[in-house]
Each structure stands twice: as structure tokens, then as C-alpha cells.
Short mmCIF file of C-alpha atoms and ligand atoms in Angstrom, two decimals:
data_model
loop_
_atom_site.label_atom_id
_atom_site.label_comp_id
_atom_site.label_asym_id
_atom_site.label_seq_id
_atom_site.Cartn_x
_atom_site.Cartn_y
_atom_site.Cartn_z
CA MET Y 1 -6.97 158.13 342.15
CA LYS Y 2 -9.79 156.41 344.05
CA THR Y 3 -11.32 153.20 342.73
CA VAL Y 4 -14.99 152.26 342.39
CA TYR Y 5 -16.19 148.65 342.08
CA LEU Y 6 -19.45 147.47 340.61
CA ALA Y 7 -20.67 144.03 339.59
CA MET Y 8 -23.02 143.01 336.80
CA SER Y 9 -24.07 140.01 334.80
CA ALA Y 10 -24.32 142.15 331.63
CA ASP Y 11 -26.26 139.61 329.61
CA ILE Y 12 -28.29 142.57 328.48
CA LEU Y 13 -27.09 146.13 328.63
CA HIS Y 14 -29.44 149.07 328.94
CA TYR Y 15 -29.37 152.71 329.97
CA GLY Y 16 -29.72 151.67 333.64
CA HIS Y 17 -26.30 150.03 333.51
CA ILE Y 18 -24.79 153.03 331.69
CA ASN Y 19 -26.23 155.36 334.33
CA VAL Y 20 -24.55 153.37 337.10
CA ILE Y 21 -21.22 153.39 335.24
CA LYS Y 22 -21.51 157.16 334.66
CA GLU Y 23 -22.25 157.71 338.33
CA ALA Y 24 -19.33 155.47 339.31
CA GLN Y 25 -16.93 157.56 337.21
CA LYS Y 26 -17.65 160.55 339.41
CA TYR Y 27 -15.95 158.78 342.32
CA GLY Y 28 -12.86 157.38 340.61
CA THR Y 29 -11.50 154.68 338.33
CA VAL Y 30 -14.18 152.12 337.51
CA ILE Y 31 -13.57 148.39 337.98
CA VAL Y 32 -16.42 146.15 336.81
CA GLY Y 33 -16.77 142.61 338.13
CA VAL Y 34 -18.56 140.53 335.50
CA LEU Y 35 -20.35 137.53 337.01
CA THR Y 36 -19.21 134.18 335.70
CA ASP Y 37 -21.67 131.92 333.85
CA ASP Y 38 -22.23 129.61 336.81
CA VAL Y 39 -22.94 132.53 339.14
CA VAL Y 40 -25.48 134.03 336.73
CA SER Y 41 -27.11 130.63 336.27
CA THR Y 42 -27.59 130.19 340.01
CA TYR Y 43 -29.62 133.34 340.48
CA LYS Y 44 -31.07 134.00 337.03
CA LYS Y 45 -31.18 131.82 333.96
CA MET Y 46 -28.15 130.56 332.12
CA PRO Y 47 -26.83 133.70 330.35
CA ILE Y 48 -27.36 133.91 326.61
CA LEU Y 49 -23.93 135.46 326.04
CA SER Y 50 -20.85 133.65 327.31
CA PHE Y 51 -18.67 135.15 330.03
CA GLU Y 52 -16.00 136.10 327.46
CA GLU Y 53 -18.57 137.89 325.29
CA ARG Y 54 -20.05 139.75 328.24
CA LYS Y 55 -16.61 140.72 329.52
CA MET Y 56 -15.57 142.00 326.10
CA MET Y 57 -18.68 144.18 325.86
CA ILE Y 58 -18.05 145.82 329.22
CA GLU Y 59 -14.35 146.35 328.45
CA ASN Y 60 -15.40 148.46 325.51
CA ILE Y 61 -17.70 150.78 327.42
CA LYS Y 62 -16.46 154.31 327.86
CA GLY Y 63 -15.52 155.03 331.43
CA VAL Y 64 -14.67 151.43 332.40
CA SER Y 65 -11.00 151.05 333.35
CA GLU Y 66 -10.79 147.40 334.22
CA VAL Y 67 -13.01 144.32 333.93
CA VAL Y 68 -12.48 141.43 336.29
CA GLU Y 69 -14.16 138.11 336.91
CA GLN Y 70 -16.54 137.82 339.88
CA SER Y 71 -16.96 134.14 340.57
CA SER Y 72 -19.42 134.28 343.47
CA LEU Y 73 -22.57 136.24 344.23
CA ASP Y 74 -20.73 137.37 347.33
CA TYR Y 75 -18.65 140.49 346.61
CA VAL Y 76 -16.21 139.88 349.48
CA PRO Y 77 -13.49 137.85 347.67
CA ASN Y 78 -13.16 140.55 344.98
CA LEU Y 79 -13.37 143.39 347.48
CA LEU Y 80 -10.49 141.89 349.47
CA LYS Y 81 -8.52 141.47 346.25
CA TYR Y 82 -9.08 144.93 344.73
CA LYS Y 83 -9.71 146.97 347.91
CA PRO Y 84 -11.89 149.58 346.14
CA ASP Y 85 -12.64 152.88 347.88
CA PHE Y 86 -16.26 152.60 346.80
CA VAL Y 87 -18.77 150.02 345.73
CA ILE Y 88 -21.72 151.28 343.72
CA HIS Y 89 -25.06 149.48 343.44
CA GLY Y 90 -28.74 150.21 342.81
CA ASP Y 91 -30.80 150.80 345.94
CA ASN Y 92 -33.01 147.78 345.19
CA TRP Y 93 -30.97 145.37 347.33
CA ARG Y 94 -31.81 146.81 350.74
CA SER Y 95 -34.45 144.17 351.29
CA GLY Y 96 -34.89 140.63 350.01
CA VAL Y 97 -32.30 137.96 349.30
CA GLN Y 98 -29.57 140.43 348.39
CA SER Y 99 -29.72 142.35 351.67
CA GLU Y 100 -27.27 139.94 353.30
CA THR Y 101 -24.80 140.43 350.42
CA ARG Y 102 -25.19 144.18 350.89
CA SER Y 103 -24.40 143.97 354.63
CA ARG Y 104 -21.25 142.00 353.88
CA VAL Y 105 -20.16 144.63 351.35
CA ILE Y 106 -20.59 147.40 353.93
CA GLU Y 107 -18.72 145.42 356.62
CA THR Y 108 -15.84 144.55 354.30
CA LEU Y 109 -15.44 148.10 352.94
CA ALA Y 110 -15.31 149.39 356.52
CA GLN Y 111 -12.01 147.56 356.98
CA TRP Y 112 -10.28 150.24 354.85
CA ASP Y 113 -12.79 153.08 355.25
CA GLY Y 114 -14.45 152.24 351.96
CA ARG Y 115 -18.02 153.25 351.34
CA LEU Y 116 -21.11 151.88 349.59
CA ILE Y 117 -22.83 154.28 347.21
CA GLU Y 118 -26.41 153.48 346.30
CA VAL Y 119 -28.09 154.97 343.29
CA GLU Y 120 -31.77 154.96 342.53
CA TYR Y 121 -32.64 151.70 340.78
CA THR Y 122 -33.61 152.34 337.16
CA GLU Y 123 -36.92 150.85 336.20
CA GLY Y 124 -38.67 151.64 332.99
CA ASP Y 125 -41.11 150.12 330.55
CA SER Y 126 -38.41 149.61 327.94
CA ILE Y 127 -36.22 147.72 330.43
CA LYS Y 128 -39.16 145.52 331.43
CA ARG Y 129 -39.85 144.84 327.75
CA LEU Y 130 -36.22 143.94 327.17
CA GLU Y 131 -36.27 141.53 330.10
CA GLN Y 132 -39.45 139.93 328.80
CA LEU Y 133 -37.83 139.46 325.39
CA MET Y 134 -34.81 137.86 327.04
CA GLN Y 135 -37.09 135.54 328.97
CA GLN Y 136 -38.86 134.54 325.75
CA SER Y 137 -35.63 133.95 323.85
CA SER Y 138 -34.52 131.49 326.50
CA THR Y 139 -37.49 129.29 325.60
CA THR Y 140 -36.65 128.91 321.91
CA PRO Y 141 -35.68 125.32 321.04
CA ASP Y 142 -32.21 126.31 319.88
CA PHE Y 143 -31.32 128.10 323.09
CA ARG Y 144 -32.99 125.71 325.48
CA ARG Y 145 -31.55 122.55 323.96
CA GLY Y 146 -27.96 123.64 324.53
CA VAL Y 147 -28.32 124.68 328.16
CA LEU Y 148 -27.80 121.19 329.60
CA LYS Y 149 -24.40 120.77 327.95
CA ARG Y 150 -23.41 124.24 329.10
CA LEU Y 151 -24.49 123.47 332.66
CA LEU Y 152 -22.50 120.22 332.64
CA ALA Y 153 -19.42 122.13 331.52
CA LEU Y 154 -19.90 124.74 334.22
CA LYS Y 155 -21.15 122.96 337.30
CA PRO Y 156 -19.49 120.16 339.21
CA LEU Y 157 -22.94 118.60 339.77
CA VAL Y 158 -26.14 119.21 337.83
CA THR Y 159 -29.32 118.46 339.80
CA VAL Y 160 -32.40 117.22 337.99
CA MET Y 161 -35.95 116.76 339.28
CA GLU Y 162 -38.83 114.72 337.91
CA ALA Y 163 -41.73 116.49 336.16
CA HIS Y 164 -44.73 114.74 334.63
CA ASN Y 165 -46.97 117.63 333.57
CA GLY Y 166 -47.05 121.42 333.32
CA LEU Y 167 -47.72 121.94 337.03
CA THR Y 168 -44.94 119.71 338.33
CA ALA Y 169 -42.61 121.27 335.74
CA LEU Y 170 -43.46 124.69 337.19
CA ILE Y 171 -42.50 123.39 340.62
CA VAL Y 172 -39.13 122.27 339.25
CA GLU Y 173 -38.73 125.58 337.44
CA ASN Y 174 -39.57 127.84 340.38
CA THR Y 175 -38.68 126.11 343.65
CA LYS Y 176 -35.73 127.86 345.21
CA VAL Y 177 -34.04 127.74 348.60
CA ILE Y 178 -31.46 130.08 350.08
CA LYS Y 179 -28.54 128.17 351.57
CA GLU Y 180 -26.67 129.14 354.75
CA ASP Y 181 -24.02 130.97 352.75
CA ASN Y 182 -26.77 133.04 351.12
CA ARG Y 183 -26.42 131.11 347.88
CA PRO Y 184 -29.70 130.48 346.05
CA LYS Y 185 -30.25 126.89 344.94
CA SER Y 186 -32.78 125.52 342.50
CA PHE Y 187 -32.96 122.49 340.21
CA ASP Y 188 -31.03 122.73 336.97
CA ALA Y 189 -33.17 120.56 334.72
CA MET Y 190 -36.24 118.31 334.46
CA TRP Y 191 -36.52 114.56 334.08
CA ILE Y 192 -39.54 113.25 332.21
CA SER Y 193 -39.59 109.91 333.98
CA SER Y 194 -41.22 106.95 332.25
CA LEU Y 195 -42.44 105.72 335.64
CA CYS Y 196 -44.10 109.01 336.58
CA ASP Y 197 -45.37 109.86 333.10
CA SER Y 198 -46.98 106.39 332.91
CA THR Y 199 -48.27 106.38 336.49
CA ALA Y 200 -49.82 109.84 336.08
CA LYS Y 201 -51.78 108.36 333.17
CA GLY Y 202 -52.79 105.35 335.25
CA LYS Y 203 -50.64 103.02 333.14
CA PRO Y 204 -47.80 100.61 334.02
CA ASP Y 205 -44.18 101.57 333.26
CA ILE Y 206 -43.70 99.06 330.41
CA GLU Y 207 -43.22 101.32 327.36
CA LEU Y 208 -46.98 101.24 326.94
CA VAL Y 209 -47.33 105.02 326.91
CA ASP Y 210 -46.32 105.71 323.32
CA LEU Y 211 -44.06 108.41 321.93
CA THR Y 212 -46.97 110.62 320.84
CA SER Y 213 -48.27 110.65 324.38
CA ARG Y 214 -44.80 111.30 325.85
CA LEU Y 215 -44.39 114.17 323.37
CA ASN Y 216 -47.66 115.67 324.62
CA THR Y 217 -46.28 115.65 328.16
CA ILE Y 218 -43.07 117.24 326.91
CA ASN Y 219 -45.02 119.89 325.05
CA ASP Y 220 -46.98 120.79 328.17
CA VAL Y 221 -43.68 121.18 330.02
CA LEU Y 222 -42.00 123.13 327.21
CA GLU Y 223 -44.87 125.56 327.03
CA VAL Y 224 -44.66 126.83 330.60
CA THR Y 225 -40.99 126.52 331.61
CA THR Y 226 -37.45 127.34 330.47
CA LYS Y 227 -35.16 124.76 332.08
CA PRO Y 228 -33.56 121.95 330.07
CA ILE Y 229 -35.48 118.72 329.65
CA ILE Y 230 -34.13 115.18 329.78
CA LEU Y 231 -36.40 112.43 328.50
CA ASP Y 232 -36.38 108.98 330.02
CA GLY Y 233 -36.46 107.20 326.67
CA ASP Y 234 -36.82 103.66 328.10
CA THR Y 235 -35.00 101.27 325.73
CA GLY Y 236 -35.18 103.72 322.82
CA GLY Y 237 -37.15 101.05 320.94
CA LEU Y 238 -36.09 99.73 317.56
CA VAL Y 239 -33.08 101.45 316.03
CA GLU Y 240 -35.20 102.30 313.00
CA HIS Y 241 -37.63 104.15 315.31
CA PHE Y 242 -34.97 105.61 317.62
CA VAL Y 243 -33.42 107.71 314.84
CA TYR Y 244 -36.75 109.46 314.36
CA THR Y 245 -37.27 109.89 318.10
CA VAL Y 246 -33.97 111.72 318.61
CA LYS Y 247 -34.59 114.00 315.63
CA THR Y 248 -38.03 114.92 316.96
CA LEU Y 249 -36.74 115.60 320.46
CA GLU Y 250 -33.84 117.65 319.15
CA ARG Y 251 -36.16 119.76 317.01
CA LEU Y 252 -38.46 120.44 319.98
CA GLY Y 253 -35.63 121.77 322.14
CA VAL Y 254 -35.29 118.78 324.47
CA SER Y 255 -31.66 118.53 325.67
CA ALA Y 256 -31.10 114.81 326.16
CA ILE Y 257 -32.54 111.34 326.02
CA ILE Y 258 -31.40 108.57 328.34
CA ILE Y 259 -31.83 105.07 326.93
CA GLU Y 260 -31.34 101.87 328.88
CA ASP Y 261 -29.60 98.79 327.54
CA LYS Y 262 -32.56 96.43 327.86
CA ILE Y 263 -34.60 94.63 325.21
CA GLY Y 264 -37.98 93.00 325.05
CA LEU Y 265 -40.78 93.96 327.40
CA LYS Y 266 -39.23 96.63 329.59
CA LYS Y 267 -40.09 96.63 333.29
CA ASN Y 268 -39.09 99.27 335.81
CA SER Y 269 -35.50 98.80 337.02
CA LEU Y 270 -36.46 99.05 340.67
CA PHE Y 271 -38.08 95.60 340.37
CA GLY Y 272 -34.54 94.33 339.82
CA THR Y 273 -34.47 90.59 339.25
CA ASP Y 274 -37.95 90.08 340.77
CA VAL Y 275 -39.34 90.30 337.24
CA GLU Y 276 -38.03 89.00 333.96
CA GLN Y 277 -35.94 91.56 332.11
CA SER Y 278 -33.26 91.08 329.47
CA GLN Y 279 -30.22 93.15 328.68
CA ASP Y 280 -29.28 93.99 325.12
CA THR Y 281 -25.91 92.90 323.75
CA ILE Y 282 -23.12 95.44 323.84
CA GLU Y 283 -22.92 95.26 320.07
CA ASN Y 284 -26.60 96.00 319.48
CA PHE Y 285 -26.71 98.82 321.98
CA CYS Y 286 -23.58 100.43 320.52
CA HIS Y 287 -25.25 100.28 317.12
CA LYS Y 288 -28.28 102.11 318.56
CA ILE Y 289 -26.06 104.82 320.04
CA LYS Y 290 -24.15 105.26 316.77
CA GLU Y 291 -27.27 105.46 314.62
CA GLY Y 292 -28.85 107.92 317.06
CA LYS Y 293 -25.78 110.16 316.98
CA LYS Y 294 -25.71 110.05 313.19
CA ALA Y 295 -29.33 111.20 313.02
CA LEU Y 296 -28.70 114.41 314.99
CA VAL Y 297 -28.34 117.79 313.37
CA THR Y 298 -26.82 119.75 316.27
CA ASP Y 299 -23.98 119.19 318.73
CA ASP Y 300 -26.23 120.19 321.62
CA PHE Y 301 -28.48 117.17 321.96
CA MET Y 302 -27.15 114.42 324.21
CA ILE Y 303 -27.72 110.68 323.95
CA ILE Y 304 -26.97 109.25 327.38
CA SER Y 305 -26.57 105.50 327.83
CA ARG Y 306 -27.99 103.81 330.88
CA ILE Y 307 -26.31 100.66 332.09
CA GLU Y 308 -28.56 98.06 333.73
CA SER Y 309 -25.88 95.48 334.60
CA LEU Y 310 -26.05 96.13 338.35
CA ILE Y 311 -29.85 96.04 338.33
CA LEU Y 312 -29.84 92.72 336.47
CA LYS Y 313 -26.99 91.27 338.58
CA ALA Y 314 -24.70 90.95 335.56
CA GLY Y 315 -21.78 92.18 337.66
CA MET Y 316 -19.46 95.14 338.01
CA ASP Y 317 -17.09 94.00 335.26
CA ASP Y 318 -19.96 93.87 332.80
CA ALA Y 319 -21.09 97.36 333.85
CA LEU Y 320 -17.59 98.77 333.37
CA ALA Y 321 -17.06 96.98 330.05
CA ARG Y 322 -20.34 98.41 328.79
CA ALA Y 323 -19.42 101.93 329.93
CA LYS Y 324 -16.18 101.68 327.94
CA ALA Y 325 -17.94 100.32 324.86
CA TYR Y 326 -20.73 102.91 324.93
CA ILE Y 327 -18.22 105.74 325.26
CA GLU Y 328 -16.32 104.27 322.33
CA ALA Y 329 -19.59 104.22 320.36
CA GLY Y 330 -19.98 107.96 320.93
CA THR Y 331 -22.45 108.27 323.81
CA ASP Y 332 -22.63 111.71 325.43
CA GLY Y 333 -23.05 110.44 328.97
CA ILE Y 334 -23.26 107.30 331.09
CA MET Y 335 -26.00 106.63 333.59
CA ILE Y 336 -25.23 103.85 336.02
CA HIS Y 337 -28.27 102.50 337.78
CA SER Y 338 -28.47 100.52 341.02
CA LYS Y 339 -31.17 99.58 343.47
CA GLU Y 340 -28.86 98.60 346.31
CA LYS Y 341 -29.67 100.67 349.37
CA ASP Y 342 -26.18 100.95 350.81
CA GLY Y 343 -24.72 102.65 347.72
CA GLU Y 344 -21.61 100.45 347.80
CA GLU Y 345 -21.86 99.22 344.22
CA ILE Y 346 -22.40 102.77 342.96
CA LYS Y 347 -19.29 103.87 344.85
CA THR Y 348 -17.25 101.02 343.34
CA PHE Y 349 -18.47 101.83 339.84
CA CYS Y 350 -17.70 105.54 340.26
CA ARG Y 351 -14.18 104.86 341.54
CA GLU Y 352 -13.41 102.57 338.62
CA TYR Y 353 -15.04 104.97 336.17
CA ALA Y 354 -12.84 107.81 337.45
CA LYS Y 355 -9.84 105.85 336.17
CA PHE Y 356 -11.11 105.80 332.55
CA PRO Y 357 -8.94 107.90 330.26
CA ASN Y 358 -12.00 108.92 328.19
CA ARG Y 359 -14.88 109.90 330.39
CA VAL Y 360 -18.24 111.43 329.55
CA PRO Y 361 -20.60 112.93 332.16
CA LEU Y 362 -21.71 110.39 334.75
CA VAL Y 363 -25.36 110.27 335.87
CA VAL Y 364 -26.93 108.53 338.88
CA VAL Y 365 -30.49 108.13 340.15
CA PRO Y 366 -30.24 107.78 343.94
CA THR Y 367 -33.76 106.57 344.65
CA SER Y 368 -32.52 103.57 346.67
CA PHE Y 369 -29.21 104.91 347.99
CA ASN Y 370 -30.95 108.07 349.11
CA HIS Y 371 -28.85 108.60 352.24
CA MET Y 372 -26.01 109.82 350.03
CA TYR Y 373 -25.61 113.58 349.90
CA GLU Y 374 -24.95 115.39 346.66
CA GLU Y 375 -21.53 116.36 347.94
CA GLU Y 376 -20.51 112.72 348.37
CA LEU Y 377 -21.73 111.86 344.88
CA ARG Y 378 -19.87 114.84 343.45
CA GLU Y 379 -16.68 113.74 345.17
CA LEU Y 380 -17.14 110.32 343.58
CA GLY Y 381 -17.10 112.01 340.17
CA VAL Y 382 -20.84 112.03 339.52
CA ASN Y 383 -21.83 114.93 337.23
CA MET Y 384 -25.60 114.66 337.32
CA VAL Y 385 -28.06 113.48 339.92
CA ILE Y 386 -31.68 112.75 339.03
CA TYR Y 387 -34.45 112.75 341.64
CA ALA Y 388 -36.61 110.53 339.48
CA ASN Y 389 -40.04 110.21 341.07
CA HIS Y 390 -40.40 112.38 344.15
CA LEU Y 391 -43.09 114.82 343.05
CA LEU Y 392 -45.46 112.03 342.04
CA ARG Y 393 -44.65 109.93 345.10
CA SER Y 394 -45.31 112.84 347.44
CA ALA Y 395 -48.49 113.95 345.67
CA TYR Y 396 -50.21 110.55 345.57
CA PRO Y 397 -50.54 109.93 349.34
CA ALA Y 398 -51.69 113.53 349.83
CA MET Y 399 -54.44 113.07 347.23
CA VAL Y 400 -55.56 109.71 348.65
CA ASP Y 401 -55.71 111.35 352.08
CA ALA Y 402 -57.94 114.15 350.78
CA ALA Y 403 -60.26 111.69 349.00
CA THR Y 404 -60.47 109.50 352.11
CA LYS Y 405 -61.28 112.46 354.36
CA ILE Y 406 -64.23 113.48 352.18
CA LEU Y 407 -65.60 109.92 352.01
CA THR Y 408 -65.24 109.52 355.76
CA HIS Y 409 -66.84 112.82 356.80
CA GLU Y 410 -69.32 113.11 353.95
CA ARG Y 411 -68.33 116.77 353.53
CA SER Y 412 -65.12 118.58 352.59
CA LEU Y 413 -64.57 120.76 355.68
CA GLU Y 414 -62.11 118.30 357.27
CA CYS Y 415 -60.24 118.07 354.00
CA ASP Y 416 -59.54 121.81 353.92
CA GLU Y 417 -56.70 121.54 356.40
CA VAL Y 418 -54.65 119.53 353.88
CA CYS Y 419 -55.66 121.68 350.89
CA MET Y 420 -54.26 124.94 349.63
CA PRO Y 421 -56.72 127.82 350.01
CA ILE Y 422 -59.04 128.53 347.08
CA ASN Y 423 -57.69 132.05 346.53
CA GLN Y 424 -54.20 130.57 346.29
CA ILE Y 425 -55.10 128.00 343.65
CA LEU Y 426 -56.99 130.65 341.66
CA THR Y 427 -53.89 132.79 341.35
CA LEU Y 428 -51.26 130.04 341.29
CA ILE Y 429 -51.05 130.25 337.53
CA PRO Y 430 -50.92 133.90 336.44
CA GLY Y 431 -53.27 135.16 333.76
CA GLY Y 432 -56.48 133.58 335.04
CA ASN Y 433 -58.13 136.74 336.33
C1 LIG R 501 -37.89 106.42 335.75
O1 LIG R 501 -37.96 107.42 336.47
O2 LIG R 501 -38.82 106.04 335.03
C2 LIG R 501 -36.65 105.65 335.68
C3 LIG R 501 -35.77 105.60 336.85
O3 LIG R 501 -36.43 105.00 334.69
S1 LIG R 501 -36.16 104.18 337.74
O4 LIG R 501 -37.58 104.23 338.07
O5 LIG R 501 -35.33 104.18 338.93
O6 LIG R 501 -35.87 103.02 336.91
MG1 LIG R 502 -38.00 104.83 333.37
#
């Protein structure tokens, strides 16, 4: 009996999938490769159903003989393992990002005279409607909130980019690159930075922009995107206020808050010891973490504790002691901050942290030690990297340049070369025409 291989994510099932399975049966025994959660999340959104649930559904479809795990977008590892006589796929992958994957399938099958069968891609109004509904369901607070924890469980390193309004959030949502191995890469989540949120409002980063205003920014982001949101919660404020803050964020569908262990008038950490800043006691900060955790209703929302000992020159031992205490108090993650350019103190912290028997996800913000690649950070045991201010920092000089050009030339013609064309801005956000 010949074998036929096909791969699917199967987060939704519709008659298009059944048609392909029916067609596959004509050629032999059907093996379905179900894409693992991390593979689906790299090219679509995080699946709504877990891998086990999706696998179970496919196993129970008439005509499917075997269901296996496909743990890369590339078919080749599974093709070499199962050596199918045929692979079946819709004909919609001949062009675009999947065309390379297709070529590799054809080349690999040729090694044992296997063949690719392409069936007409099923498109219909009902399928489009279904996909729209799926898209909408991934923006509900309950679904969205839990995605960050799921990503942390799945991915060795979660990458997070700063967003300070709807437009920058759309950039984080939609920017995608295709890596050399044909793997798509985009950011996993968004960081609502206190520095950028304040700066965008023309205010200093000193906890002056109040929660209501921060919530407005978050709402603008929530409205137009689907990726998980992490709020830079500064010090978290008074414990009595913090318990309300976490409840509000949780209810909105925000995934995490990061609070730093400082008290008094907060200044940005990148000032280091150039300005006066005070660190909270371990005891007080642990109390804040515990009260925050108690206030939560779900298991999804994360309270991540940010240690400022290296910033404030309190020493590595203090940083490590705080990490242990905060974990003991029930924090869901540790962020270790540093402004040293060479990255040495971050490396030391990570190596010591790796020895902890009880670890929670480790977060870093490599604004200063920006020569370090993600791979190096991952190898050090870092689970999340936050690019904390780069959209604002890149936009500001470009805007000053445009303003200066117009003032200088007393017309806007010279400015056009640094501006996006009018027809592009008009259609950048769909629905305007
Ligand atoms: C922020 O983005 O506001 C941060 C990170 O808190 S840092 O500016 O590096 O302190
Ligand atoms: Mg901040």
C-alpha cells in the first residue's frame, strides 16, 4: 500500500481540509503531520486549540490512518522519517513564502521517486468567514491574556518590542522577516514602556503619566492588534493601589505587568546612579508581589519582578538575594536590569540564576548591552528579551529631520524624499476608503 503525507495546523477544520484528505485517500494510506504549537505560532497566531486537541481531532477523521507531529514548517525531516510515496498540498504554495518549502518537498521526494500532488486550493465565503471569526476570537481578553504564558512554555526565547500607540503596535504586530532557513520571524509580544509612553506624551519618565492615561494607550493597542501585551508598571505604586491595577489589567486582557523594586520618585533606570533613586526593601517588595498575586482571578496574568540592584550599584549578591526572595514570594518572572555596556554583569547574573533550583522566566532589556545576540542571551538562560524603546528612538530623529527640512527650504518638496508617499499613508490603515 502506498502512503500519502499531508501537513496541517488544524486549528479550524472545514470542508477544504476534508476535500484534501478525501483526495489523499485515492493515492494510499493517509499520514497527517499536525504542526506543533510553536510552528503554528511562528507563521500564524498562537493556535486556539492545543497540539494534543488538534491531533486528537485529526485522528478521529475518517480516512486518516496515522497522525504524527510536524515540528518545523519544513517538511523534510518528516519526509525523511516516513518516506511517503506522495505528498498532497493545495496549489496555493507555488508562489510566495511557501514556494521554497514546496521546492524542498519535491527535491526530497525525488530521492525515492515520490511525487507531489497539488489540488486546487479551496476558497469560499464560509471559509473566509470562519477565518475572520477565528481572528476575532484571538482578540478576546481571555484568549489574549494567556498567550504570553503559552509562548514562554513553548519558545526558548520570547522577543518583545516596544509600542506606545496604535500605529507602533501595528508595526510590532505585522513586521515579519524571512530568515535564511525560510523560517518567518516576527515579534511575540508588545512592551508598553513607561519611557516611550511618557515621552510620546511629552512628559518625563517619572510615574507622572497616570494609570488612566496608560490604560488609554493600552486600549488603543488592544483595539487594533492581537499579540500579548506587557505593561511597564514602574514601581507598581502603593500596594493598596497595585491590587486594583493588576485586576484592571487582567480584566482587559493584558498578559503581564513588570514592576521594579524602587520607591519614592522613580527615575529612568538608564540614568543609573547619576540621579537619586532608592530601592525598596526586600520585605516590602515581596509584600507587594504577594498582594498582587492574591488579587488576581486567573492563572494567566503574570506579575514579573524587576531587580534594580545592578542599576543602583547595590551589587550582584543583592541582586541574586532579591531574585530568590521574589521567587519565594510568588513572582511569575524575574527581570534583571543593567546599564553596563559590556554585558558582563548580566552574564554573571544569568549564570548564577541558572543554578537556582526554583526558577521562573528570566527577562532582560538589552538597551545598553546591545551587541549581544538573542542566541547568546538564550544560551545564558534568558527567556524573554525586550527591545524597550527602539520605535520611538528611531521615529524622533526622522520627524525632527522632516520638520527641519521644511523650515530650511520654506516648502515641503525637499521633505518628500524622507516621507512615505501620500497614497501609501492613505491606505496604510484599511477601511479608510
Ligand atoms: C522603559 O522602557 O520604560 C523601561 C526600560 O523601564 S528602561 O528604560 O531601560 O529602564
Ligand atoms: Mg520604564
